[in-house]
PDB file of C-alpha atoms in Angstrom:
ATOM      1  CA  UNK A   1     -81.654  43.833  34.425  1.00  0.00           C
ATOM      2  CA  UNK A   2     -80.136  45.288  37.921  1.00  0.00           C
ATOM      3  CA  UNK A   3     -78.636  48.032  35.730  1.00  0.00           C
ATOM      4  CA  UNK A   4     -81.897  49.244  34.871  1.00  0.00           C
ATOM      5  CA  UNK A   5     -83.268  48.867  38.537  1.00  0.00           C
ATOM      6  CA  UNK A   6     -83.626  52.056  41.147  1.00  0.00           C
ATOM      7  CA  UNK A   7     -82.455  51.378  44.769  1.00  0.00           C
ATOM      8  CA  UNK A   8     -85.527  49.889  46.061  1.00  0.00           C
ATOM      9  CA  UNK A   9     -86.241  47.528  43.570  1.00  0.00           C
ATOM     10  CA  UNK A  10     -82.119  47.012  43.884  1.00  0.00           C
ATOM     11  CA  UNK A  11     -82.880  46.134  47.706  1.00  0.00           C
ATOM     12  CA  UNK A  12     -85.576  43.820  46.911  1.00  0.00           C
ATOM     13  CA  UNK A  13     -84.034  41.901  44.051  1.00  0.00           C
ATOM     14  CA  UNK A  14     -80.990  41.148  46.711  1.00  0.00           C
ATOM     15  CA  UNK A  15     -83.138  39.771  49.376  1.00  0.00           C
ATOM     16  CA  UNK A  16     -85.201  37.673  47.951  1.00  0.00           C
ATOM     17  CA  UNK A  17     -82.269  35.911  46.207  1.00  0.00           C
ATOM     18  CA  UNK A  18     -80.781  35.970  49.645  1.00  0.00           C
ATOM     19  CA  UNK A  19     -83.805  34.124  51.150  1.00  0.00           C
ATOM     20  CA  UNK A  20     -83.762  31.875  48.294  1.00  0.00           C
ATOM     21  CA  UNK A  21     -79.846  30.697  48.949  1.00  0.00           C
ATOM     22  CA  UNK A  22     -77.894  29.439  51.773  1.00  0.00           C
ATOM     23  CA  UNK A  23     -75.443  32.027  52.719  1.00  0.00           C
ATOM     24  CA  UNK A  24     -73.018  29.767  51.024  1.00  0.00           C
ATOM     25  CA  UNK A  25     -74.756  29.786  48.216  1.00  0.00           C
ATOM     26  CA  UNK A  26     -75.365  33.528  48.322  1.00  0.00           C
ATOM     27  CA  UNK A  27     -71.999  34.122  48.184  1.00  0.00           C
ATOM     28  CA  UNK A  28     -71.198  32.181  45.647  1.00  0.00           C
ATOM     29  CA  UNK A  29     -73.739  33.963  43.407  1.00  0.00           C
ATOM     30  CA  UNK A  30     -72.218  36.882  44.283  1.00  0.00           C
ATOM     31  CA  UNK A  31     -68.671  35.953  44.225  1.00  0.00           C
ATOM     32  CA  UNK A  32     -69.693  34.807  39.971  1.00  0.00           C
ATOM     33  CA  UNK A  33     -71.305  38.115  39.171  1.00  0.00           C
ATOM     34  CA  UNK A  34     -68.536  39.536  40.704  1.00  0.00           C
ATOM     35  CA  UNK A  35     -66.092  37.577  38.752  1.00  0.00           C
ATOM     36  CA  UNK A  36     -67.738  40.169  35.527  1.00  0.00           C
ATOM     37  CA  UNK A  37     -64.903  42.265  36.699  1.00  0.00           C
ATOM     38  CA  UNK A  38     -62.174  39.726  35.986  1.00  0.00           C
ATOM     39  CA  UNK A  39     -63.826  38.768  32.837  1.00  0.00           C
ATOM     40  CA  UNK A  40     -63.941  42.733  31.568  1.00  0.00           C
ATOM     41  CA  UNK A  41     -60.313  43.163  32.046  1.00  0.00           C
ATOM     42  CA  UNK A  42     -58.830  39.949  30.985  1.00  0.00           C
ATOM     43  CA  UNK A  43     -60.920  40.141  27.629  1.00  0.00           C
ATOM     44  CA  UNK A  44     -60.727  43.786  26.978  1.00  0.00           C
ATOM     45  CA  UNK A  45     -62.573  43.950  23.180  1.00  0.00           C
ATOM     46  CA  UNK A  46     -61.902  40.460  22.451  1.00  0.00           C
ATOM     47  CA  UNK A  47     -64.897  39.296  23.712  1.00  0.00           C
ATOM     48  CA  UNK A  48     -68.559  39.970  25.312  1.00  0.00           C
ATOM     49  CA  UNK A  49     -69.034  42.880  26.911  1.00  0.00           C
ATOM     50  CA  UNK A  50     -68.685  41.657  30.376  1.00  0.00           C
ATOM     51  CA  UNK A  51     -71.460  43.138  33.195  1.00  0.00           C
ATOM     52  CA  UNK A  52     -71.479  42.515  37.028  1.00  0.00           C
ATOM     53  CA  UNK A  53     -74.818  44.506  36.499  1.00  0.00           C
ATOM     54  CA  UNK A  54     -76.221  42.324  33.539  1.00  0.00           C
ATOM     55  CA  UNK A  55     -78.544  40.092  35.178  1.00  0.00           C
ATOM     56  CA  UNK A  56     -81.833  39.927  35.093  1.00  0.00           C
ATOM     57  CA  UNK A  57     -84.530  39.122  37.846  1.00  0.00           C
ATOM     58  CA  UNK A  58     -87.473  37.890  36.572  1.00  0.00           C
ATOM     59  CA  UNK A  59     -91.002  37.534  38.706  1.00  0.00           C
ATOM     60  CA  UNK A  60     -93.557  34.706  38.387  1.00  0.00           C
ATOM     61  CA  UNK A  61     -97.286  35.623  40.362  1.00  0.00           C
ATOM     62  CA  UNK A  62     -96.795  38.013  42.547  1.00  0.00           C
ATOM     63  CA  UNK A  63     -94.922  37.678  45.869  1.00  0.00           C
ATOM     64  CA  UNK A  64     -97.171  36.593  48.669  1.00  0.00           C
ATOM     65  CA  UNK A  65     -97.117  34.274  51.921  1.00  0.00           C
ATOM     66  CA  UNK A  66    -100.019  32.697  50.566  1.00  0.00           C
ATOM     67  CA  UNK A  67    -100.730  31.427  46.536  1.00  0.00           C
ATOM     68  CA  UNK A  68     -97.394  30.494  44.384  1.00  0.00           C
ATOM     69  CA  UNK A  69     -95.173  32.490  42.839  1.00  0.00           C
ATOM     70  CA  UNK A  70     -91.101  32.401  41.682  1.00  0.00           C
ATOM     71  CA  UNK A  71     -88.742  33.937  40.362  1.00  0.00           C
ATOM     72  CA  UNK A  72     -85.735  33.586  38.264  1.00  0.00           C
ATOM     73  CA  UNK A  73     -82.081  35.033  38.061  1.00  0.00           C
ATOM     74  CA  UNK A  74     -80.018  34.533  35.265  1.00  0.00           C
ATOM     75  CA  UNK A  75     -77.279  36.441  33.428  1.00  0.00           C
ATOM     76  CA  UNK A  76     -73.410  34.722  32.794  1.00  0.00           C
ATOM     77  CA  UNK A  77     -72.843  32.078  34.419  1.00  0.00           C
ATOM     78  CA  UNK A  78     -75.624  32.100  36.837  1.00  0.00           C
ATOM     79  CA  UNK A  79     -79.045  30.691  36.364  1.00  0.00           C
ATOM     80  CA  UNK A  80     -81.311  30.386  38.724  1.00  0.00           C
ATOM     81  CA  UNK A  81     -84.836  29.132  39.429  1.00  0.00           C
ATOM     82  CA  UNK A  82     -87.359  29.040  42.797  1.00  0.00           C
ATOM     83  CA  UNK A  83     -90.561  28.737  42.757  1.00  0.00           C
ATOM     84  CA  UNK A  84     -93.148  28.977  46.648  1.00  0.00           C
ATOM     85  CA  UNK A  85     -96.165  27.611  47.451  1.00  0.00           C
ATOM     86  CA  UNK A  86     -97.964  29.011  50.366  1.00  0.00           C
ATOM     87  CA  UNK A  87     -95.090  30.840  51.259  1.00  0.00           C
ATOM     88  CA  UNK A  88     -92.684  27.760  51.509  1.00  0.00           C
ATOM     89  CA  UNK A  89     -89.916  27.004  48.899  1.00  0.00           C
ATOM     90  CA  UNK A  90     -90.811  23.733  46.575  1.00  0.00           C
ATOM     91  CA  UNK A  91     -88.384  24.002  43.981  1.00  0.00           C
ATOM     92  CA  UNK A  92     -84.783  24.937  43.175  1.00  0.00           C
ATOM     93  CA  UNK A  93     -83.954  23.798  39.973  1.00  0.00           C
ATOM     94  CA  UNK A  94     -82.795  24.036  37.234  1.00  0.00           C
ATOM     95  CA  UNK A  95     -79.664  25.609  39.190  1.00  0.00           C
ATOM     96  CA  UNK A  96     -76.539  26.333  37.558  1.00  0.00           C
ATOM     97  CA  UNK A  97     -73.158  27.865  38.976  1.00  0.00           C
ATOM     98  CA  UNK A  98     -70.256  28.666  36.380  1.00  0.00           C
ATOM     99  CA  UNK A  99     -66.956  30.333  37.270  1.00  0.00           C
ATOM    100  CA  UNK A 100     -64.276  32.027  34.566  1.00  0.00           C
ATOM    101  CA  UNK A 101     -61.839  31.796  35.736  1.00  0.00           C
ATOM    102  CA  UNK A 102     -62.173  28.715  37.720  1.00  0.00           C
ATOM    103  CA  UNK A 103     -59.195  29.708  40.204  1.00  0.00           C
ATOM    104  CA  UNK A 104     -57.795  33.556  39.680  1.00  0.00           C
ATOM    105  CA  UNK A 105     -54.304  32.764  39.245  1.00  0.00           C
ATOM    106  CA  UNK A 106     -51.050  35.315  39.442  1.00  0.00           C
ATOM    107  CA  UNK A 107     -51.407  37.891  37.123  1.00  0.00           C
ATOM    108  CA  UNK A 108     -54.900  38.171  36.778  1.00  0.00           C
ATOM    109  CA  UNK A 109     -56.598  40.874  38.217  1.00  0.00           C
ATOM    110  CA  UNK A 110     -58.871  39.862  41.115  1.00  0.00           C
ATOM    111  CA  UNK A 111     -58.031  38.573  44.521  1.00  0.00           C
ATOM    112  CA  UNK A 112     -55.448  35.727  43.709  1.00  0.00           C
ATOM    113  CA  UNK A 113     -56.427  32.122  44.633  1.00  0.00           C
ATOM    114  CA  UNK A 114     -60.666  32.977  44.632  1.00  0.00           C
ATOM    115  CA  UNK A 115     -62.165  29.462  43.448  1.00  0.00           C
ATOM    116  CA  UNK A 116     -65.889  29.660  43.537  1.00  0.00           C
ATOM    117  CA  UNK A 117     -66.691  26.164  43.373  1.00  0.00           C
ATOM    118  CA  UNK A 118     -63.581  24.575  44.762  1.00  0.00           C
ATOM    119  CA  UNK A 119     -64.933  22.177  46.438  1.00  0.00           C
ATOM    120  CA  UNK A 120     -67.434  20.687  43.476  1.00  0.00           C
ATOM    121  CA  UNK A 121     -64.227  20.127  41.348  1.00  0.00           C
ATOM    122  CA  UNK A 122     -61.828  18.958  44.346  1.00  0.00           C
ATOM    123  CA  UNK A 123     -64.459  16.345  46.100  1.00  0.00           C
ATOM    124  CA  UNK A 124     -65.300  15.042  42.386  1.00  0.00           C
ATOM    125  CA  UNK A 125     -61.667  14.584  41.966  1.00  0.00           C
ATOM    126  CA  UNK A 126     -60.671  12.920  45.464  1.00  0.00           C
ATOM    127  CA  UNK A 127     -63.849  10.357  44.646  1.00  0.00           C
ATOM    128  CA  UNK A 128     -62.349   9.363  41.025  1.00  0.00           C
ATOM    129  CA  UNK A 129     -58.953   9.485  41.987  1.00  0.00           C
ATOM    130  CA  UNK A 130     -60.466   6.996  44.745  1.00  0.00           C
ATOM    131  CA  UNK A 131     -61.418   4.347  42.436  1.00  0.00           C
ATOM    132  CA  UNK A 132     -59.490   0.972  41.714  1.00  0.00           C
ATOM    133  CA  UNK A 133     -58.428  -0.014  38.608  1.00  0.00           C
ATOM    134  CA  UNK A 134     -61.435  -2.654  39.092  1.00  0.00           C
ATOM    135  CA  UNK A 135     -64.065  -0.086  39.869  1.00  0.00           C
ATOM    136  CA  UNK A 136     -62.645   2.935  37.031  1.00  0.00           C
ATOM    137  CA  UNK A 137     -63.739  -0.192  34.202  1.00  0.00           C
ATOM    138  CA  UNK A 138     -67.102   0.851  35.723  1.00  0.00           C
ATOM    139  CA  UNK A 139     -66.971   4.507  36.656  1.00  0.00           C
ATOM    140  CA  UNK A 140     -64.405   6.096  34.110  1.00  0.00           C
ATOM    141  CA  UNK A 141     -66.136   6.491  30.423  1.00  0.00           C
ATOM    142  CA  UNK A 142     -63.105   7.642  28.444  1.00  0.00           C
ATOM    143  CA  UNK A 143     -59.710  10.144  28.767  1.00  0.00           C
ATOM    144  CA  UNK A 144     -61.394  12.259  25.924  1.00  0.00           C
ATOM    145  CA  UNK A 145     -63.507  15.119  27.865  1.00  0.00           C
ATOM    146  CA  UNK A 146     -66.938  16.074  27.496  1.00  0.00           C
ATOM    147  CA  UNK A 147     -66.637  19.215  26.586  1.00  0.00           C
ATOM    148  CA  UNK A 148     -69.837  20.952  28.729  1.00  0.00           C
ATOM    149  CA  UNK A 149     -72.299  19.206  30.681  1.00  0.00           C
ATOM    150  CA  UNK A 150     -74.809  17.211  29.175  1.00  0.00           C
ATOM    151  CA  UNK A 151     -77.920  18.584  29.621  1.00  0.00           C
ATOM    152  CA  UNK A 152     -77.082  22.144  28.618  1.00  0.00           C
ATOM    153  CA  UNK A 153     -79.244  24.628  28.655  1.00  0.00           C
ATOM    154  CA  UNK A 154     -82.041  22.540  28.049  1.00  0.00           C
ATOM    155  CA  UNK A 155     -85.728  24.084  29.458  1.00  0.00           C
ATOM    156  CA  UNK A 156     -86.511  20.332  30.268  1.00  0.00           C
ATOM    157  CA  UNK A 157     -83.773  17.497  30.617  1.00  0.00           C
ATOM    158  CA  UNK A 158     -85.935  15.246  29.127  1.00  0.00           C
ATOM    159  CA  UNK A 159     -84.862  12.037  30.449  1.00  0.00           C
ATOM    160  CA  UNK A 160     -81.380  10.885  31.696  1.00  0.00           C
ATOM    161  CA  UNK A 161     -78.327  11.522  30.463  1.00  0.00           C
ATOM    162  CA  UNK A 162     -77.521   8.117  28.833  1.00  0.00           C
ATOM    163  CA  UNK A 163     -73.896   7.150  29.859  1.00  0.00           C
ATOM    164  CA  UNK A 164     -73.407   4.715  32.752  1.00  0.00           C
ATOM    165  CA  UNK A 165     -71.177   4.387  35.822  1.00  0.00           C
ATOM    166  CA  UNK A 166     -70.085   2.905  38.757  1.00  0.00           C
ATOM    167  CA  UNK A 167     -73.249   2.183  41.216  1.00  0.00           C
ATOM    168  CA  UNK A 168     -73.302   3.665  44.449  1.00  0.00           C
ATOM    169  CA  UNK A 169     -73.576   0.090  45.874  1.00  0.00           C
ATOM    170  CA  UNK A 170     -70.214  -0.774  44.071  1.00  0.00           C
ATOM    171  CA  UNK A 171     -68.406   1.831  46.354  1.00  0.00           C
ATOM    172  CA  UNK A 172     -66.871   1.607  49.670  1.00  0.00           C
ATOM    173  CA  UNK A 173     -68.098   3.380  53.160  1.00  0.00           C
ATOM    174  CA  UNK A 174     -65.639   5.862  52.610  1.00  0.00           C
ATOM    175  CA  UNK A 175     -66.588   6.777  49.096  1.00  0.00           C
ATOM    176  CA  UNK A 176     -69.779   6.500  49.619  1.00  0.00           C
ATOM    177  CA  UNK A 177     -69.446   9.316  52.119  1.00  0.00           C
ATOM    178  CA  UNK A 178     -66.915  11.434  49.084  1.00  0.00           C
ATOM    179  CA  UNK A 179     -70.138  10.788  47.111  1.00  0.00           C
ATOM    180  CA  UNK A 180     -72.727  12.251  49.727  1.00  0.00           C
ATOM    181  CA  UNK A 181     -70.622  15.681  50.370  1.00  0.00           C
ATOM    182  CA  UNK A 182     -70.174  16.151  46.713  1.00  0.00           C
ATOM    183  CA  UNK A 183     -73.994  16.356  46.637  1.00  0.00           C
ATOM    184  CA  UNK A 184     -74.207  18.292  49.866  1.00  0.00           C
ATOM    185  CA  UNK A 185     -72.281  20.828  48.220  1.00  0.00           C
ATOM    186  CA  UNK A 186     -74.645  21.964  45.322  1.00  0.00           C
ATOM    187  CA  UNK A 187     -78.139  20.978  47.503  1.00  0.00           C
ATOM    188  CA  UNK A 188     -76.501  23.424  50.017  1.00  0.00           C
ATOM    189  CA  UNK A 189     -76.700  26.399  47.967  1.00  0.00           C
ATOM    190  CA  UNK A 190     -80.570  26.422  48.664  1.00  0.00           C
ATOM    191  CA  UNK A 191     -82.126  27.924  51.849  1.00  0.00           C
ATOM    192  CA  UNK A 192     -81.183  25.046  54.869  1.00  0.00           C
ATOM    193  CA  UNK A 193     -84.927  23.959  55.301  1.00  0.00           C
ATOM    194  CA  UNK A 194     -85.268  23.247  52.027  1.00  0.00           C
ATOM    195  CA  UNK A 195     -81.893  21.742  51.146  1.00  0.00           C
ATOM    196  CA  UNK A 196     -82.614  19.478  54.904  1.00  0.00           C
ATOM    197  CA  UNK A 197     -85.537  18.079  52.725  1.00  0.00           C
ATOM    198  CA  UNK A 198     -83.929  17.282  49.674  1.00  0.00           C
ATOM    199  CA  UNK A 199     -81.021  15.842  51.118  1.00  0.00           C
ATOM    200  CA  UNK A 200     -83.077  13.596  52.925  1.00  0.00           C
ATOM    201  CA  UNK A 201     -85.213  12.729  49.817  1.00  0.00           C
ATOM    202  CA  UNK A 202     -81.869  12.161  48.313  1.00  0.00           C
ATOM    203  CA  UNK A 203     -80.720   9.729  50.987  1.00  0.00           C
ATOM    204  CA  UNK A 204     -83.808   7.678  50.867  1.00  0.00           C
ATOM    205  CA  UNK A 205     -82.701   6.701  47.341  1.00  0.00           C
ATOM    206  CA  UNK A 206     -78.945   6.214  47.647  1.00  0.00           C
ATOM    207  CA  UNK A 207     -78.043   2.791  46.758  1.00  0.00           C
ATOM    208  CA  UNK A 208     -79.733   3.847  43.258  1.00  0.00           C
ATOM    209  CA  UNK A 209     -76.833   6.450  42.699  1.00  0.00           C
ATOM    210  CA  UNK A 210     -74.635   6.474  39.697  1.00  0.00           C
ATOM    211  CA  UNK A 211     -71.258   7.993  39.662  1.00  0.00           C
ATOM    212  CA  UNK A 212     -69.332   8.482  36.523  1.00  0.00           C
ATOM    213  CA  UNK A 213     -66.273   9.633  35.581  1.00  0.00           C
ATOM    214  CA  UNK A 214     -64.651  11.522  32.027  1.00  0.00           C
ATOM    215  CA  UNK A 215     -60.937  12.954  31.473  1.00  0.00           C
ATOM    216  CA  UNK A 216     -57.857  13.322  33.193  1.00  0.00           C
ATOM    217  CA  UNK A 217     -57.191  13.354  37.058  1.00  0.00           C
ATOM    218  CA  UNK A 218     -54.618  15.796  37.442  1.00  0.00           C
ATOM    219  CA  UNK A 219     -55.550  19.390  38.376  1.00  0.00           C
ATOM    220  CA  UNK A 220     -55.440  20.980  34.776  1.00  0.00           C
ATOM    221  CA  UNK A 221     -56.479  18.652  33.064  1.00  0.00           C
ATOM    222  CA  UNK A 222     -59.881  18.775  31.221  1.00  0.00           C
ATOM    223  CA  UNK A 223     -62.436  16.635  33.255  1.00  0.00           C
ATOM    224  CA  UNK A 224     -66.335  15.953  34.244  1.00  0.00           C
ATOM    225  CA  UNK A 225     -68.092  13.814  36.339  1.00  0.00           C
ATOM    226  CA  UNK A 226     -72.292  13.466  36.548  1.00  0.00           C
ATOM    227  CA  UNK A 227     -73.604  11.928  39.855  1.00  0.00           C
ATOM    228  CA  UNK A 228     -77.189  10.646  38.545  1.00  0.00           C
ATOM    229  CA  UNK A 229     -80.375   9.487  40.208  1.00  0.00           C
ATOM    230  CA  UNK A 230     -84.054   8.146  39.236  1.00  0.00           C
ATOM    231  CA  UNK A 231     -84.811  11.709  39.103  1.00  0.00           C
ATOM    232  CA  UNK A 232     -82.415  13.964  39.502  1.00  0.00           C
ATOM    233  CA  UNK A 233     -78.598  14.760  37.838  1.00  0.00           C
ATOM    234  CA  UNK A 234     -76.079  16.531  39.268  1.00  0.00           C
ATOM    235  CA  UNK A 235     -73.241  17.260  36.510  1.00  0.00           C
ATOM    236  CA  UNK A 236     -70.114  19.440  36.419  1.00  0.00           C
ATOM    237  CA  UNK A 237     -67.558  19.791  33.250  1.00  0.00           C
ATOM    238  CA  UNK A 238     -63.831  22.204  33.678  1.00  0.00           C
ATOM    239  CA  UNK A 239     -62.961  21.691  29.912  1.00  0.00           C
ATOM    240  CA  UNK A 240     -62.315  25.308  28.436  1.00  0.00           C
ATOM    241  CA  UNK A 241     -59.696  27.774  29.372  1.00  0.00           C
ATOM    242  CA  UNK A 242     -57.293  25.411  30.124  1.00  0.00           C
ATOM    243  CA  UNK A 243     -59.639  23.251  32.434  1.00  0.00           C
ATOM    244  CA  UNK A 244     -59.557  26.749  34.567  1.00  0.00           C
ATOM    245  CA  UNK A 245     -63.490  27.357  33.830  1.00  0.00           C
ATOM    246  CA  UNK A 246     -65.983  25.725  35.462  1.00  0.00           C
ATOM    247  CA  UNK A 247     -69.834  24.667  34.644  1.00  0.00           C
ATOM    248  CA  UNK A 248     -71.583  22.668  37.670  1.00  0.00           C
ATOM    249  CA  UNK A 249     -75.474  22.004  36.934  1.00  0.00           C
ATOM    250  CA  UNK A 250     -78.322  20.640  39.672  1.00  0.00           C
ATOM    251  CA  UNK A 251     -81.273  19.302  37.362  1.00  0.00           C
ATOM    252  CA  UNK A 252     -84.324  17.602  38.406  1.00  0.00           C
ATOM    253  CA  UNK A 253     -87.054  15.843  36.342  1.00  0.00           C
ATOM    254  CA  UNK A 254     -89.948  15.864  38.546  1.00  0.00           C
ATOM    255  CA  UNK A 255     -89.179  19.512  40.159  1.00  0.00           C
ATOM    256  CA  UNK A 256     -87.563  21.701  37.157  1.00  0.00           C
ATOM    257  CA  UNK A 257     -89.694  24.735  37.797  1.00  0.00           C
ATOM    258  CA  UNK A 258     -91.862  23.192  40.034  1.00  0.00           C
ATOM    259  CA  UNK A 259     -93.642  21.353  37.572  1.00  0.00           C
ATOM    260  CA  UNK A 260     -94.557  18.358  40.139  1.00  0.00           C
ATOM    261  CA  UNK A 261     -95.222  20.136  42.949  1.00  0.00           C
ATOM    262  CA  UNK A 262     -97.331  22.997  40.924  1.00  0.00           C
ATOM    263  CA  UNK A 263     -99.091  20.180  40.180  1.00  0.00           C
ATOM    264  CA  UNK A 264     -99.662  18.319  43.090  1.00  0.00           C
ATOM    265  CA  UNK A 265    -100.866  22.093  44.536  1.00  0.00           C
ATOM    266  CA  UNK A 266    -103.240  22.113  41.688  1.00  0.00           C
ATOM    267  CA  UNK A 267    -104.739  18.810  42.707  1.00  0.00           C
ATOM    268  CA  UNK A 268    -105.332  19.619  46.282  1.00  0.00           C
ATOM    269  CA  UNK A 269    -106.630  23.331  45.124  1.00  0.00           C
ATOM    270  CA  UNK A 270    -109.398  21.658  43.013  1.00  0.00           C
ATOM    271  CA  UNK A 271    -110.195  18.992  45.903  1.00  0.00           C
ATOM    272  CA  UNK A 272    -110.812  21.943  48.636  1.00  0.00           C
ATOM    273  CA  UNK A 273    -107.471  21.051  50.394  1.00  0.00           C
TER     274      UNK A 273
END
């Protein structure tokens, strides 16, 4: 865990997540672990001992320009996976991003208004709350909640989640484009080169998107929404606390700790590429 950690190995931790992340993304790391604080004096013995310092960096191979290696960091409400080959970035995922409280409201300690991942609950909003009554027969699945995402915590999200939705074909220009800057938000948590690349691999498979929709509409109200592909899920559930705490997941099949591309590299490796 950081705790545990001297300065150096403090320093190091830091940048390579910082390498790893977009500055957006970086700072929404930070801004969760950060949110510890909040967490520690809102729940005084009730709960958990909350921990800005309780997370733990965990290193795969050792660090090198050339070979693969990744690493992992993970504590509450931040898990986080990248794995390089040959010095360049080949997998993000499984990524999740979780914020208690979702928005620090008055009275709470912390700087009042702070909402981490604002914009993953908004822009999944303004895209349901888009929908007419014709389309929501397709995209809405119930008014009863999930109440987390899907997949969990799963090591492997073995297959789809199996609820359907409205097809990205079924959807105006305009919500079409609501659609592509909800995804932009959590592929832009990644380093920009990579992110580029998967938002282009992304693109190429559009019209196969699936939108769906569960719970209310109204800010407060318990809600989630999954934005699904052939191989890839984006999900994000604000059921507890009031629909105040937020869970917002980026899994994909093929590249869940590098699984494909490790094995694509292995391939190559054992032809003399």
């Amino acid at each position: 865990p950081l705790k545990e950690m001297n300065p150096g190995q403090r320093h190091f931790a830091q940048a390579i997540l910082s390498v790893a992340l977009s500055g957006r993304g970086h700072m929404k790391a930070e801004q969760i672990m950060a949110l510890e604080h909040v967490l520690f004096e809102l729940e005084k013995d009730s709960g958990p001992k909350r921990d800005a310092e309780n997370y733990f960096v965990s290193i795969f191979g050792a660090p090198n320009p050339k070979g693969t290696w990744g690493f992992r960091w993970e504590g509450h409400h931040l898990s986080l996976n990248f794995t390089l080959v040959d010095g360049e970035l080949v997998s993000s995922t499984p990524s999740f991003f979780a914020s208690n409280p979702g928005k620090i409201k008055e009275g709470q300690p912390g700087p009042v208004g702070l909402e981490v991942l604002q914009y993953e609950d908004d822009l999944g909003r303004q895209l349901a709350k888009s929908l007419t009554p014709e389309q929501r027969k397709q995209g809405f699945l119930s008014k009863d909640p999930f109440k987390d995402i899907v997949t969990g915590n799963k090591q492997k999200a073995d297959g789809l989640i199996k609820h359907k939705g409205i097809a990205a074909t079924a959807l105006t220009a305009e919500q079409k484009q609501m659609l592509g800057k909800i995804i932009f938000e959590y592929v832009s948590r990644a380093r920009p080169d990579f992110a580029v690349r998967e938002i282009k691999a992304i693109d190429a498979v559009k019209d196969t998107l699936v939108f769906a929709w569960n719970g209310g509409l109204e800010v407060g109200e318990p809600h989630y929404y999954s934005i699904q592909g052939p191989t890839f899920l984006f999900e994000m559930a604000n059921f507890q606390g009031g629909a105040n705490h937020v869970h917002a997941s980026w899994r994909d099949l093929k590249k869940d700790f590098a699984y494909d591309p490790l094995r694509e590299h292995a391939k190559e490796h054992a032809a003399g590429k």
